[in-house]
Tab-separated table of C-alpha atoms in Angstrom:
chain	number	residue	atom	x	y	z
A	1	ALA	CA	0.135	0.042	-0.098
A	2	GLN	CA	0.980	3.771	-0.592
A	3	SER	CA	1.804	6.409	1.788
A	4	VAL	CA	2.825	10.249	1.703
A	5	ALA	CA	4.334	11.843	3.916
A	6	GLN	CA	4.300	15.947	4.467
A	7	PRO	CA	8.279	15.457	7.487
A	8	GLU	CA	6.749	19.407	8.625
A	9	ASP	CA	3.887	20.520	10.089
A	10	GLN	CA	4.234	24.455	8.986
A	11	VAL	CA	7.481	26.509	7.920
A	12	ASN	CA	8.733	29.505	8.511
A	13	VAL	CA	10.313	31.706	5.179
A	14	ALA	CA	11.062	34.862	5.056
A	15	GLU	CA	9.395	36.947	1.374
A	16	GLY	CA	12.006	37.134	-1.279
A	17	ASN	CA	14.149	33.873	0.306
A	18	PRO	CA	13.746	30.642	-0.990
A	19	LEU	CA	11.493	27.610	0.093
A	20	THR	CA	11.067	23.952	-0.212
A	21	VAL	CA	8.150	22.085	1.188
A	22	LYS	CA	8.501	18.886	1.294
A	23	CYS	CA	7.469	15.249	1.154
A	24	THR	CA	8.089	11.673	0.532
A	25	TYR	CA	6.600	9.075	-0.340
A	26	SER	CA	6.070	4.893	-0.250
A	27	VAL	CA	4.179	2.613	-3.076
A	28	SER	CA	4.809	-0.430	-5.044
A	29	GLY	CA	4.986	1.312	-8.253
A	30	ASN	CA	5.685	4.132	-10.038
A	31	PRO	CA	3.814	7.032	-8.944
A	32	TYR	CA	1.969	9.401	-9.765
A	33	LEU	CA	2.422	12.865	-7.228
A	34	PHE	CA	1.291	15.119	-7.128
A	35	TRP	CA	0.836	18.674	-5.490
A	36	TYR	CA	-2.137	21.294	-4.025
A	37	VAL	CA	-2.175	24.659	-2.113
A	38	GLN	CA	-5.429	25.578	-0.072
A	39	TYR	CA	-5.792	29.296	0.725
A	40	PRO	CA	-7.824	30.725	2.776
A	41	ASN	CA	-10.900	32.002	1.691
A	42	ARG	CA	-9.877	30.422	-1.253
A	43	GLY	CA	-10.775	26.811	-1.340
A	44	LEU	CA	-8.321	24.242	-3.517
A	45	GLN	CA	-6.139	25.057	-6.053
A	46	PHE	CA	-3.894	22.709	-8.129
A	47	LEU	CA	-0.303	23.462	-8.674
A	48	LEU	CA	1.112	20.602	-10.113
A	49	LYS	CA	1.584	16.419	-11.352
A	50	TYR	CA	4.743	14.063	-11.757
A	51	ILE	CA	3.169	11.164	-14.141
A	52	THR	CA	6.769	10.350	-15.908
A	53	GLY	CA	8.888	12.114	-18.116
A	54	ASP	CA	11.317	15.524	-16.896
A	55	ASN	CA	12.098	15.012	-13.353
A	56	LEU	CA	11.687	18.731	-12.762
A	57	VAL	CA	8.101	20.151	-13.062
A	58	LYS	CA	7.193	23.807	-12.980
A	59	GLY	CA	3.652	24.427	-11.867
A	60	SER	CA	1.920	27.287	-11.178
A	61	TYR	CA	2.655	30.702	-9.296
A	62	GLY	CA	6.568	29.655	-10.234
A	63	PHE	CA	6.052	26.665	-8.192
A	64	GLU	CA	8.715	23.263	-9.329
A	65	ALA	CA	9.032	20.193	-7.645
A	66	GLU	CA	11.298	16.886	-7.499
A	67	PHE	CA	11.741	13.751	-8.283
A	68	ASN	CA	13.796	11.807	-6.794
A	69	LYS	CA	12.515	8.537	-7.099
A	70	SER	CA	16.208	7.173	-5.038
A	71	GLN	CA	15.044	9.552	-2.673
A	72	THR	CA	11.343	8.697	-2.319
A	73	SER	CA	11.167	12.268	-2.497
A	74	PHE	CA	8.686	15.135	-4.343
A	75	HIS	CA	9.475	18.263	-2.852
A	76	LEU	CA	7.876	21.521	-3.611
A	77	LYS	CA	9.944	24.185	-3.857
A	78	LYS	CA	10.203	28.106	-4.659
A	79	PRO	CA	13.062	29.742	-5.850
A	80	SER	CA	11.601	33.200	-3.455
A	81	ALA	CA	8.306	33.665	-1.882
A	82	LEU	CA	5.637	35.626	-1.764
A	83	VAL	CA	3.271	36.724	1.469
A	84	SER	CA	1.034	35.502	-0.329
A	85	ASP	CA	2.119	31.918	-0.651
A	86	SER	CA	1.271	31.715	2.734
A	87	ALA	CA	-1.055	28.836	2.704
A	88	LEU	CA	-2.053	24.555	3.360
A	89	TYR	CA	-0.296	22.612	0.723
A	90	PHE	CA	-0.388	19.001	0.146
A	91	CYS	CA	1.180	16.391	-1.749
A	92	ALA	CA	-0.436	13.528	-2.995
A	93	VAL	CA	0.112	9.529	-3.984
A	94	ARG	CA	-1.522	8.314	-6.155
A	95	ASP	CA	-0.927	4.397	-6.604
A	96	ILE	CA	-2.891	0.700	-7.394
A	97	GLU	CA	-3.722	-1.185	-4.436
A	98	ASP	CA	-3.909	-5.036	-5.135
A	99	THR	CA	-7.108	-5.443	-6.038
A	100	GLY	CA	-6.629	-3.084	-9.218
A	101	GLY	CA	-7.702	-0.030	-8.116
A	102	PHE	CA	-6.848	2.944	-7.925
A	103	LYS	CA	-5.991	5.397	-4.314
A	104	THR	CA	-5.274	8.098	-4.614
A	105	ILE	CA	-3.494	10.076	-0.756
A	106	PHE	CA	-2.889	13.023	0.462
A	107	GLY	CA	-0.364	13.990	3.182
A	108	ALA	CA	-1.514	15.595	6.259
A	109	GLY	CA	-0.607	19.192	4.676
A	110	THR	CA	2.034	21.387	5.306
A	111	ARG	CA	1.631	25.322	6.361
A	112	LEU	CA	3.295	27.621	4.718
A	113	PHE	CA	4.411	31.167	6.838
A	114	VAL	CA	5.971	33.993	4.364
A	115	LYS	CA	6.620	36.671	6.561
A	116	ALA	CA	7.099	40.410	4.524
B	1	GLY	CA	-14.127	34.967	-10.780
B	2	ALA	CA	-15.750	30.820	-10.346
B	3	VAL	CA	-15.801	28.685	-12.738
B	4	VAL	CA	-17.182	25.798	-10.873
B	5	SER	CA	-19.976	26.434	-9.648
B	6	GLN	CA	-20.665	24.450	-5.790
B	7	HIS	CA	-24.241	24.078	-4.072
B	8	PRO	CA	-25.559	24.309	-1.923
B	9	SER	CA	-21.773	25.810	0.209
B	10	TRP	CA	-23.485	24.377	3.330
B	11	VAL	CA	-26.436	22.116	4.878
B	12	ILE	CA	-27.056	20.309	7.631
B	13	CYS	CA	-30.047	18.033	8.087
B	14	LYS	CA	-31.388	15.051	9.904
B	15	SER	CA	-29.874	11.791	10.546
B	16	GLY	CA	-31.079	9.716	7.509
B	17	THR	CA	-31.754	11.656	4.996
B	18	SER	CA	-30.105	12.407	1.492
B	19	VAL	CA	-27.987	15.150	0.847
B	20	LYS	CA	-27.393	15.520	-3.054
B	21	ILE	CA	-24.666	18.412	-4.146
B	22	GLU	CA	-24.806	20.226	-7.400
B	23	CYS	CA	-20.529	20.466	-8.839
B	24	ARG	CA	-21.631	22.984	-12.400
B	25	SER	CA	-18.271	23.771	-14.434
B	26	LEU	CA	-19.563	27.754	-15.420
B	27	ASP	CA	-17.608	28.378	-18.455
B	28	PHE	CA	-16.111	25.381	-20.129
B	29	GLN	CA	-16.899	22.001	-20.779
B	30	ALA	CA	-16.685	19.366	-17.923
B	31	THR	CA	-15.868	16.236	-19.800
B	32	THR	CA	-14.422	14.593	-16.036
B	33	MET	CA	-14.992	16.661	-12.462
B	34	PHE	CA	-13.069	15.082	-9.303
B	35	TRP	CA	-15.262	14.726	-5.789
B	36	TYR	CA	-13.385	15.089	-2.403
B	37	ARG	CA	-13.800	14.798	0.668
B	38	GLN	CA	-11.807	16.680	3.347
B	39	PHE	CA	-12.318	15.191	7.465
B	40	PRO	CA	-12.497	18.132	10.206
B	41	LYS	CA	-8.453	17.302	10.600
B	42	GLN	CA	-8.005	18.763	7.882
B	43	SER	CA	-6.872	15.711	6.123
B	44	LEU	CA	-7.717	15.242	2.286
B	45	MET	CA	-9.086	12.756	0.041
B	46	LEU	CA	-10.730	11.998	-3.358
B	47	MET	CA	-13.708	10.105	-3.502
B	48	ALA	CA	-14.328	9.477	-6.733
B	49	THR	CA	-13.570	10.076	-11.309
B	50	SER	CA	-16.191	10.969	-13.891
B	51	ASN	CA	-16.430	11.136	-16.904
B	52	GLU	CA	-19.681	12.744	-18.479
B	53	GLY	CA	-21.265	10.345	-19.778
B	54	SER	CA	-19.974	7.844	-17.458
B	55	LYS	CA	-19.795	5.656	-14.210
B	56	ALA	CA	-17.837	7.241	-11.720
B	57	THR	CA	-14.192	5.450	-10.988
B	58	TYR	CA	-14.146	5.365	-7.432
B	59	GLU	CA	-11.254	5.303	-5.352
B	60	GLN	CA	-10.999	2.348	-2.771
B	61	GLY	CA	-11.768	2.236	0.145
B	62	VAL	CA	-15.368	5.113	-0.942
B	63	GLU	CA	-18.279	3.896	-0.495
B	64	LYS	CA	-20.190	3.110	-4.230
B	65	ASP	CA	-23.180	3.059	-2.830
B	66	LYS	CA	-23.191	5.729	0.602
B	67	PHE	CA	-21.946	8.053	-2.545
B	68	LEU	CA	-23.543	8.830	-5.454
B	69	ILE	CA	-22.431	10.229	-8.255
B	70	ASN	CA	-24.001	11.303	-11.803
B	71	HIS	CA	-21.973	13.341	-14.507
B	72	ALA	CA	-25.242	13.133	-16.784
B	73	SER	CA	-23.738	16.682	-18.650
B	74	LEU	CA	-20.980	18.388	-19.218
B	75	THR	CA	-21.629	20.799	-17.384
B	76	LEU	CA	-22.774	19.313	-13.968
B	77	SER	CA	-21.757	16.753	-12.123
B	78	THR	CA	-23.498	15.772	-8.332
B	79	LEU	CA	-22.794	14.029	-5.765
B	80	THR	CA	-26.086	12.302	-3.388
B	81	VAL	CA	-24.333	11.412	0.157
B	82	THR	CA	-27.628	8.774	0.508
B	83	SER	CA	-28.662	7.848	4.123
B	84	ALA	CA	-26.752	10.432	5.586
B	85	HIS	CA	-25.517	9.733	9.290
B	86	PRO	CA	-22.718	12.096	12.160
B	87	GLU	CA	-19.873	10.465	10.730
B	88	ASP	CA	-20.937	11.318	6.883
B	89	SER	CA	-20.284	14.922	8.209
B	90	SER	CA	-17.064	16.570	6.441
B	91	PHE	CA	-15.592	19.455	4.028
B	92	TYR	CA	-16.630	17.748	0.006
B	93	ILE	CA	-15.014	19.528	-3.449
B	94	CYS	CA	-16.645	19.568	-6.007
B	95	SER	CA	-13.285	20.242	-9.401
B	96	ALA	CA	-13.929	19.586	-13.079
B	97	LYS	CA	-11.390	19.568	-16.389
B	98	GLY	CA	-11.554	19.619	-19.464
B	99	GLY	CA	-10.773	17.358	-22.047
B	100	PHE	CA	-7.293	18.521	-22.963
B	101	SER	CA	-4.669	17.415	-20.934
B	102	ASN	CA	-3.050	20.899	-20.369
B	103	GLN	CA	-5.943	22.420	-19.003
B	104	PRO	CA	-6.688	22.761	-15.680
B	105	GLN	CA	-8.794	20.889	-12.933
B	106	HIS	CA	-10.704	23.803	-11.314
B	107	PHE	CA	-12.776	23.222	-7.315
B	108	GLY	CA	-15.711	24.513	-6.453
B	109	ASP	CA	-15.404	26.116	-2.577
B	110	GLY	CA	-16.861	22.958	-1.041
B	111	THR	CA	-19.636	22.651	0.324
B	112	ARG	CA	-19.714	22.595	4.201
B	113	LEU	CA	-22.031	19.147	5.960
B	114	SER	CA	-23.161	18.760	9.073
B	115	ILE	CA	-25.049	15.914	9.872
B	116	LEU	CA	-27.486	15.710	13.238
């Protein structure tokens, strides 16, 4: 069975500094990996996904994530944080269960605070 | 402006009743719609994916008879929670996507369901 971990409940970054939100996963096969963001009062939004191909995936709002198979990680990054990036970030992994059906597992979420 | 409208935004009902939540794409044809559930401690779960005119594909562990999903047109999907009980209380979020792989996934604002 697959699992996903976001080891940090909260990440604090100063505006203009690079940010990283960590995600590690465990799957039986080749993973499909996703990042979502939930802004206060603006709902959930899709940021990016990795299915296959280039390990560096670029997404919305200047975010990117790197698929690292050896470290089973898919960390979310942005070169220069904005105060408006403050939100709740979810990593997710999709895999085929032993019974043949798909299941998407979400991490517990990491709250990002960007300070001006 | 919002491109996915979810209705109602908040509903309270008695245990044993069925509740229908609507998800409409406002200015595009939603070939694929997704239904998510967010639990009180913020964790997310993908419940099912539906393609217009086809039966929904449920994630492993989601009760098909409990959570009925209909995607009868390219602009409307509905989630019906049948014979709802207090444990079904949650925040339900729908999402819609057009037919091409590079089209973004748009999310509704969610429906807060409380079962008494």
